[in-house]
PDB file of C-alpha atoms in Angstrom:
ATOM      1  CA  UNK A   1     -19.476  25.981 -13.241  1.00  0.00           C
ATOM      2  CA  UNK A   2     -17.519  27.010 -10.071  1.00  0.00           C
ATOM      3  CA  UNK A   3     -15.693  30.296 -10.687  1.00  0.00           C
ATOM      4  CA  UNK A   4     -11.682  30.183 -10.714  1.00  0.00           C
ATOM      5  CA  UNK A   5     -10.503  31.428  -7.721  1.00  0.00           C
ATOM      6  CA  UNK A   6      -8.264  34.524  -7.996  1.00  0.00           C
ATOM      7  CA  UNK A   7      -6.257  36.415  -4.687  1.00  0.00           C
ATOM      8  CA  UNK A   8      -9.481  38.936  -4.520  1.00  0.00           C
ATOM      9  CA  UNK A   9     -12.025  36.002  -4.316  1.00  0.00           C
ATOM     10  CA  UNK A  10     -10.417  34.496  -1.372  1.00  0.00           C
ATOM     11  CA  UNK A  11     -10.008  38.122   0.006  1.00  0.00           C
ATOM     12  CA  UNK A  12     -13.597  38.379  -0.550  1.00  0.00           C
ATOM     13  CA  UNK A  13     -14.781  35.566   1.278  1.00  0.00           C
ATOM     14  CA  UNK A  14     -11.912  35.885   3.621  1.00  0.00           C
ATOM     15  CA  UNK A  15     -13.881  39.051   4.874  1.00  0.00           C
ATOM     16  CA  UNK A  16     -17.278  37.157   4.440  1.00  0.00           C
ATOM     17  CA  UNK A  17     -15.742  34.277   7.434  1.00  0.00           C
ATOM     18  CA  UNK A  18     -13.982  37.078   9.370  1.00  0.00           C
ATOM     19  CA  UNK A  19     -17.655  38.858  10.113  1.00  0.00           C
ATOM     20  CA  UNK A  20     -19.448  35.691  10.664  1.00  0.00           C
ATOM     21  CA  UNK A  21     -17.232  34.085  13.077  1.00  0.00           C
ATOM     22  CA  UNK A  22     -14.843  37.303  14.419  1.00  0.00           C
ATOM     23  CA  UNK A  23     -16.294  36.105  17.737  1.00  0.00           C
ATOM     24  CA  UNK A  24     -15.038  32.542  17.971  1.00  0.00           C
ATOM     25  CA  UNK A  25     -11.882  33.396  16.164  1.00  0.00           C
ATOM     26  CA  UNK A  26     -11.516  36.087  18.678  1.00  0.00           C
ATOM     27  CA  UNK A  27     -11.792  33.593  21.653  1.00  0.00           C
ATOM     28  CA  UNK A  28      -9.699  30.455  20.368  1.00  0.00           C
ATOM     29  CA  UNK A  29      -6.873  33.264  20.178  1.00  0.00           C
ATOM     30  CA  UNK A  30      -7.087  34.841  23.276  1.00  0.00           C
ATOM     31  CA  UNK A  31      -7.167  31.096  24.647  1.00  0.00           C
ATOM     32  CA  UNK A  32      -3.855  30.142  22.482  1.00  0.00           C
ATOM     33  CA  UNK A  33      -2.271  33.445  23.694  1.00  0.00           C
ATOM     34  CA  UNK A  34      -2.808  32.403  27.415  1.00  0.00           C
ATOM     35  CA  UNK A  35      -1.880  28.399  26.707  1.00  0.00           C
ATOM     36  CA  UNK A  36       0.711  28.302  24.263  1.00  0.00           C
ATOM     37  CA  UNK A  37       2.157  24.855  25.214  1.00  0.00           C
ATOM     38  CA  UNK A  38       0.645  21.547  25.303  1.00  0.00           C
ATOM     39  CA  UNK A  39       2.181  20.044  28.245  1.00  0.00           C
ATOM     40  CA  UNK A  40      -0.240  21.228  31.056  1.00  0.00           C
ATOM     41  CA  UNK A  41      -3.678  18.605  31.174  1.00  0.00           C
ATOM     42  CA  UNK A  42      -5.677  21.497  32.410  1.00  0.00           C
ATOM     43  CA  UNK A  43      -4.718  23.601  29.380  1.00  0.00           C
ATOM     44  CA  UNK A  44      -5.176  20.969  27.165  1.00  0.00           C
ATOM     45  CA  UNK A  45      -8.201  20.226  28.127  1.00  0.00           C
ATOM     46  CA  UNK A  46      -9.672  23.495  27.870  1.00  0.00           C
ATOM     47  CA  UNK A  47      -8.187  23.809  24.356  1.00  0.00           C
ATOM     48  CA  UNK A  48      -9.337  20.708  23.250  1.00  0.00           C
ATOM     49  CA  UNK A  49     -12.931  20.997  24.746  1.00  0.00           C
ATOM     50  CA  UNK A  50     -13.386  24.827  23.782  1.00  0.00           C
ATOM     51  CA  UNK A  51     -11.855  23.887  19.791  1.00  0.00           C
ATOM     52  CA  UNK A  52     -13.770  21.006  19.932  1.00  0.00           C
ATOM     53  CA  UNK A  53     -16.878  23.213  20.463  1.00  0.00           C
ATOM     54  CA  UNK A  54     -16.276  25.976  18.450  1.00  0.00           C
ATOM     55  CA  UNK A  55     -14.805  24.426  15.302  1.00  0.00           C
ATOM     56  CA  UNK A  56     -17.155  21.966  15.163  1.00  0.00           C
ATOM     57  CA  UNK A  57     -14.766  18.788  15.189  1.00  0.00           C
ATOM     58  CA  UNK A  58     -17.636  16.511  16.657  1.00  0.00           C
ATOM     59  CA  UNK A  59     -15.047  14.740  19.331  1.00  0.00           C
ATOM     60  CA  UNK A  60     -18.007  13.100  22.060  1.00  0.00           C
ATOM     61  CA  UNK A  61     -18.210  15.102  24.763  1.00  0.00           C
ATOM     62  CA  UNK A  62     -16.937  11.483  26.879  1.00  0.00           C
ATOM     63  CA  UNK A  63     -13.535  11.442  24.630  1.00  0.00           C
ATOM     64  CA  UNK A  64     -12.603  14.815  24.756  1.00  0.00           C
ATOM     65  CA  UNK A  65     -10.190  13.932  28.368  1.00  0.00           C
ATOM     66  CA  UNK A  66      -8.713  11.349  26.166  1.00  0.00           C
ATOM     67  CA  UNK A  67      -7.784  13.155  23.612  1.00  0.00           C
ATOM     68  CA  UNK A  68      -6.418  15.967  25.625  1.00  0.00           C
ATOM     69  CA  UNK A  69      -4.132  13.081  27.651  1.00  0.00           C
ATOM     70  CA  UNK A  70      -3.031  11.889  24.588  1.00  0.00           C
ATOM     71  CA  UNK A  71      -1.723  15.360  23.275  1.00  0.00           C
ATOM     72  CA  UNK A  72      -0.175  16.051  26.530  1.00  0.00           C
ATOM     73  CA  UNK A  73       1.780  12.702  25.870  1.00  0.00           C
ATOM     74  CA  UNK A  74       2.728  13.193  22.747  1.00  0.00           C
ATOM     75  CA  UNK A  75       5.271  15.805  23.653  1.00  0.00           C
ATOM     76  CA  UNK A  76       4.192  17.239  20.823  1.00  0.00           C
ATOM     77  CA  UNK A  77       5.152  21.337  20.722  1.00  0.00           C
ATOM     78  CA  UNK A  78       8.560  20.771  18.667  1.00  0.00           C
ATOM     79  CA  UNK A  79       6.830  19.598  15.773  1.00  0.00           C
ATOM     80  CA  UNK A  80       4.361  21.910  15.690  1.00  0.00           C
ATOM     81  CA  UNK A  81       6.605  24.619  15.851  1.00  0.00           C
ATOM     82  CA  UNK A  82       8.483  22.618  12.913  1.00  0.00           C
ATOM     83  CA  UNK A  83       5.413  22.471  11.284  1.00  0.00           C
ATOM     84  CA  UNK A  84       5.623  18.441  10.676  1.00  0.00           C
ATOM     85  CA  UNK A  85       2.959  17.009   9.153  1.00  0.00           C
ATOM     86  CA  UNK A  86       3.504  14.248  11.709  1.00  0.00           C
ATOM     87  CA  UNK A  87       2.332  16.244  14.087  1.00  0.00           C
ATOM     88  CA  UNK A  88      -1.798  15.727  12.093  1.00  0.00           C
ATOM     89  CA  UNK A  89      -1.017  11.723  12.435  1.00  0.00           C
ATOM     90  CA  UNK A  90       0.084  11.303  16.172  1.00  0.00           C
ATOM     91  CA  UNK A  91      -2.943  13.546  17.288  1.00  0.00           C
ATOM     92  CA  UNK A  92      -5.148  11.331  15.090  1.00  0.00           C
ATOM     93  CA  UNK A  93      -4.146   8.112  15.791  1.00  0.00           C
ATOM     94  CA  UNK A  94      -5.463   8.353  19.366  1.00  0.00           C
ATOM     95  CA  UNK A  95      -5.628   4.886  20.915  1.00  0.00           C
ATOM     96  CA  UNK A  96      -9.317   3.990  22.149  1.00  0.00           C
ATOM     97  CA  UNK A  97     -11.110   6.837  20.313  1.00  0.00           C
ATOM     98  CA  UNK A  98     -11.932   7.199  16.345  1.00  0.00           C
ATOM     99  CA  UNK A  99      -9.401   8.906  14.125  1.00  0.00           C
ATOM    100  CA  UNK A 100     -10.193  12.792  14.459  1.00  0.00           C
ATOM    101  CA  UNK A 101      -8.662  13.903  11.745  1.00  0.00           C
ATOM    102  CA  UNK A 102     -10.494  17.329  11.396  1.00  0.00           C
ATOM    103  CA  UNK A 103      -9.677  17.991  15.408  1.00  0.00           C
ATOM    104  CA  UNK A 104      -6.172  17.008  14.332  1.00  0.00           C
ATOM    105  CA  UNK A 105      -5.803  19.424  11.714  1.00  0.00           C
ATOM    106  CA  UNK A 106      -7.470  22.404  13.302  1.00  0.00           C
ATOM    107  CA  UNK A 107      -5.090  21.486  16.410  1.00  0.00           C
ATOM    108  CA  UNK A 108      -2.394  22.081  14.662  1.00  0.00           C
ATOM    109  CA  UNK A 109      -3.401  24.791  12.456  1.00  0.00           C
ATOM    110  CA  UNK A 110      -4.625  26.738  15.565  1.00  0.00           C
ATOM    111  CA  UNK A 111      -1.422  26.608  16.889  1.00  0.00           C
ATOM    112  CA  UNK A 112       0.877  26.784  13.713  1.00  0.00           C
ATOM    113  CA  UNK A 113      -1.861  28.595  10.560  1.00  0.00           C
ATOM    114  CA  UNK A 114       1.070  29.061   8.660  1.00  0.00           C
ATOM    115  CA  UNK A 115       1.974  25.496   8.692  1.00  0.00           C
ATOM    116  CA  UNK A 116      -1.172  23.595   8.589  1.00  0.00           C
ATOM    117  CA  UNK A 117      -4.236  23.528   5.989  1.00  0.00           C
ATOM    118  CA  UNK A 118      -7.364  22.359   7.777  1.00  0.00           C
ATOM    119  CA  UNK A 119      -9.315  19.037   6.879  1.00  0.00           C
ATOM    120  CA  UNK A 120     -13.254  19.414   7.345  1.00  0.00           C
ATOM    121  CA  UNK A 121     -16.161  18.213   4.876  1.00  0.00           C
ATOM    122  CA  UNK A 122     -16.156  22.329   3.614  1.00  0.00           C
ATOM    123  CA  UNK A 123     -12.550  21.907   2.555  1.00  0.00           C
ATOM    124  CA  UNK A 124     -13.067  18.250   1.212  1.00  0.00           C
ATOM    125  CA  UNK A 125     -15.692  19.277  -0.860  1.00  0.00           C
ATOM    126  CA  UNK A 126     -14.146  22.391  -2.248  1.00  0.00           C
ATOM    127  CA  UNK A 127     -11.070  20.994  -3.129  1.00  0.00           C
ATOM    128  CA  UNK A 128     -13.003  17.824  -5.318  1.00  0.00           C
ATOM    129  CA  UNK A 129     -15.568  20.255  -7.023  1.00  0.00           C
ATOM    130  CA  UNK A 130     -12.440  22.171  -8.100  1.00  0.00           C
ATOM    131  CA  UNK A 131     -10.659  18.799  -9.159  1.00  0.00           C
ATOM    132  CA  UNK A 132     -13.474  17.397 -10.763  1.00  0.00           C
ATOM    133  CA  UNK A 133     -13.671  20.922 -12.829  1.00  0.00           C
ATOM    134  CA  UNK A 134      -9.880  21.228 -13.741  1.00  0.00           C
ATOM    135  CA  UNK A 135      -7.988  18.565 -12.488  1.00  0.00           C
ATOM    136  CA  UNK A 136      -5.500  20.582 -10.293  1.00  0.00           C
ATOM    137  CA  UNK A 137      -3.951  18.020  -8.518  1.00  0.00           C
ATOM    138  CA  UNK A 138      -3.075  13.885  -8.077  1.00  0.00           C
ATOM    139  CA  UNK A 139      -5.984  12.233  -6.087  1.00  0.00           C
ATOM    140  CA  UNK A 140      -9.266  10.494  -7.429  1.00  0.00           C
ATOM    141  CA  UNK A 141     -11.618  10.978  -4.678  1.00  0.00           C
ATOM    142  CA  UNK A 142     -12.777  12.937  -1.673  1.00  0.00           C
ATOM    143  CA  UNK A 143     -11.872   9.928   0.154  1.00  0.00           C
ATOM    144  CA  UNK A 144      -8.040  10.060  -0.568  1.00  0.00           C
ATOM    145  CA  UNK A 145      -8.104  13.422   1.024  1.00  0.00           C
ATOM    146  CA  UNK A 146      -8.809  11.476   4.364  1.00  0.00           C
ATOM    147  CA  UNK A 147      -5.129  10.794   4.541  1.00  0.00           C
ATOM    148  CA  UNK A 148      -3.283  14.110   5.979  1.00  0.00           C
ATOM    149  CA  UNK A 149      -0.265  14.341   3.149  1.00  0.00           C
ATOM    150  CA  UNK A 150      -2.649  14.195   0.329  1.00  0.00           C
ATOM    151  CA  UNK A 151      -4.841  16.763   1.874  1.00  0.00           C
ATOM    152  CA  UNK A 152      -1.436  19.165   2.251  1.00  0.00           C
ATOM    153  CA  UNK A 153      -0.468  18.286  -1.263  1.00  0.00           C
ATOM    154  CA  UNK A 154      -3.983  18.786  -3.150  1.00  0.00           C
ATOM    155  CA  UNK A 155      -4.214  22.352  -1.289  1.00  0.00           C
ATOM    156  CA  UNK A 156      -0.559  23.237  -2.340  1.00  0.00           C
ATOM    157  CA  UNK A 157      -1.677  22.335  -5.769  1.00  0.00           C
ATOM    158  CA  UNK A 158      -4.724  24.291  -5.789  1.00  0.00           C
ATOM    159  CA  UNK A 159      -2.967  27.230  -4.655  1.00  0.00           C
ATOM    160  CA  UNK A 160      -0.303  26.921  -7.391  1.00  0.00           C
ATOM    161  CA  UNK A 161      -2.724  26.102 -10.235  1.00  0.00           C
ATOM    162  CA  UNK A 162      -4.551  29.133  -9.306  1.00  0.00           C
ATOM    163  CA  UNK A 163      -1.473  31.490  -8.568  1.00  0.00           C
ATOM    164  CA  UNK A 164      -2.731  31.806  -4.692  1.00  0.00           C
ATOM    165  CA  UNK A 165       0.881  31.145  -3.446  1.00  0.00           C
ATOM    166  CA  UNK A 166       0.665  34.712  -1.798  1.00  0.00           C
ATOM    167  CA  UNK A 167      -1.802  33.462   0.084  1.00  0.00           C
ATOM    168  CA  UNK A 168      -1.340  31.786   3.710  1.00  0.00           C
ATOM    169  CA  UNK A 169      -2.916  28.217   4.310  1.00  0.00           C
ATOM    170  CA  UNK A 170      -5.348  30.236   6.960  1.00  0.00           C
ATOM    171  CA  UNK A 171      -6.749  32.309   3.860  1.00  0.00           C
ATOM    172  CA  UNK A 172      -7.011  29.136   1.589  1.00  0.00           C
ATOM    173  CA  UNK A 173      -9.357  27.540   4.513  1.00  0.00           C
ATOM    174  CA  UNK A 174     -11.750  30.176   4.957  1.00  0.00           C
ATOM    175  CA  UNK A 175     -12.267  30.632   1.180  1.00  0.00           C
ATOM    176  CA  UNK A 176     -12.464  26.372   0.979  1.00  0.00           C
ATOM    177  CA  UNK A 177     -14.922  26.241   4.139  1.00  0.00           C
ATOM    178  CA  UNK A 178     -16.948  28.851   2.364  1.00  0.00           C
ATOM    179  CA  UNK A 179     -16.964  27.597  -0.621  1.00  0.00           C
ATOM    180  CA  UNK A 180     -17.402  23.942   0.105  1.00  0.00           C
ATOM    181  CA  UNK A 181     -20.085  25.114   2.483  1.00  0.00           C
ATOM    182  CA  UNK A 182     -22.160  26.657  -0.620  1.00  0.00           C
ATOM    183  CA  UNK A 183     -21.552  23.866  -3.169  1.00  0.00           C
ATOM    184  CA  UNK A 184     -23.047  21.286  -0.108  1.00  0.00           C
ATOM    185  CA  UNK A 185     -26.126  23.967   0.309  1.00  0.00           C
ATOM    186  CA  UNK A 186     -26.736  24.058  -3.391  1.00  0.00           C
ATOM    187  CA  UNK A 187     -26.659  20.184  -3.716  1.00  0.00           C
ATOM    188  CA  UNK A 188     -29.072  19.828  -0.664  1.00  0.00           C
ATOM    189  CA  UNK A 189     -31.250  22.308  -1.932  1.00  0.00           C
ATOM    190  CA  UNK A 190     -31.081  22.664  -6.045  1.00  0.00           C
ATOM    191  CA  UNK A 191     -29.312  19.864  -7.706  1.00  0.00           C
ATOM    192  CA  UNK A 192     -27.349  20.644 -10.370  1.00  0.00           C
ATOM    193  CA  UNK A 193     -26.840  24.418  -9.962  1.00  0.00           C
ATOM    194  CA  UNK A 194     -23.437  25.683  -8.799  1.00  0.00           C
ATOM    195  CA  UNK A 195     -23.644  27.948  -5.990  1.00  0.00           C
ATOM    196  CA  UNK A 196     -23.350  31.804  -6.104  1.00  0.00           C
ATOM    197  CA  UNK A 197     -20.644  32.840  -4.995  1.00  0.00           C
TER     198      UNK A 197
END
């Protein structure tokens, strides 16, 4: 049984992510702080490449100029300083490449964390373990958290059926990405045991 999360449990693991990845955290700042806008290919680029690398988003190396183009196309600052939700969709639905929707969300989290929850298999799997457990929220399967708004509204549900609403979306992800990451490792390695966590 997975433990019900509580403000000092996401603290906790909070400062578990912070130590392991200060570093990368550390550099995808500096590198926001230096490119704020997306309207510049050569910025783009770099963001896309270096986010790409660091977070993991598994973009092929021969479609990361593609995807940068398209973001610098998009025009797509206002929303994310409006925190739209349209903002996930247009970056995903990049023409000639697979839908990205993890890049997408980190994208836009990077640049707006108070606005965006992150999609990633860590998250996905949190949030259904939890669902499966206590039935927090209004989707069936990991699969329906492929679409952006249902992501949004299963983590704003898990945050208000555990009382986390003082807690920012950035918070939420690292505990989920920790989380999820442990319940995956315990599958892999001992079936049927929750993780410690």
């Amino acid at each position: 049984m997975l433990p019900r999360p509580t403000v000092l449990l996401v603290e906790a693991e909070c400062k578990a992510f912070d130590l392991e990845n200060w570093l990368a955290e550390e550099a995808l700042g500096q590198l926001r702080a230096q490119f704020p806008l997306n309207t510049d290919i050569r910025h783009v680029l770099l963001k896309v490449l270096v986010l790409n690398k660091l977070y993991g988003t598994m973009i092929p190396d021969i479609e990361v100029e593609t995807v940068a183009k398209h973001i610098v196309g998009l025009g797509i600052d206002p929303l994310l300083a409006q925190g739209s939700l349209q903002a996930v969709t247009l970056i995903t639905d990049c023409p000639n490449v697979r839908q990205y929707l993890s890049f997408a969300s980190k994208f836009c989290s990077w640049h707006n964390p108070t606005a965006y929850p992150i999609y990633d298999g860590n998250v996905r799997e949190c949030l259904s373990s939890y669902q499966k457990q206590d039935s927090f929220a209004q989707f069936r399967n990991k699969e329906d958290l492929y679409y952006y708004q249902k992501l949004f509204d299963a983590v704003l549900a898990f945050s208000s059926h555990y009382g986390l609403n003082s807690l920012t979306f950035k918070q939420l992800d690292k505990f989920m990405y920790r989380v999820g990451g442990q319940i995956l490792k315990a599958r892999k390695g001992q079936k049927g045991q929750a993780p410690a966590i």
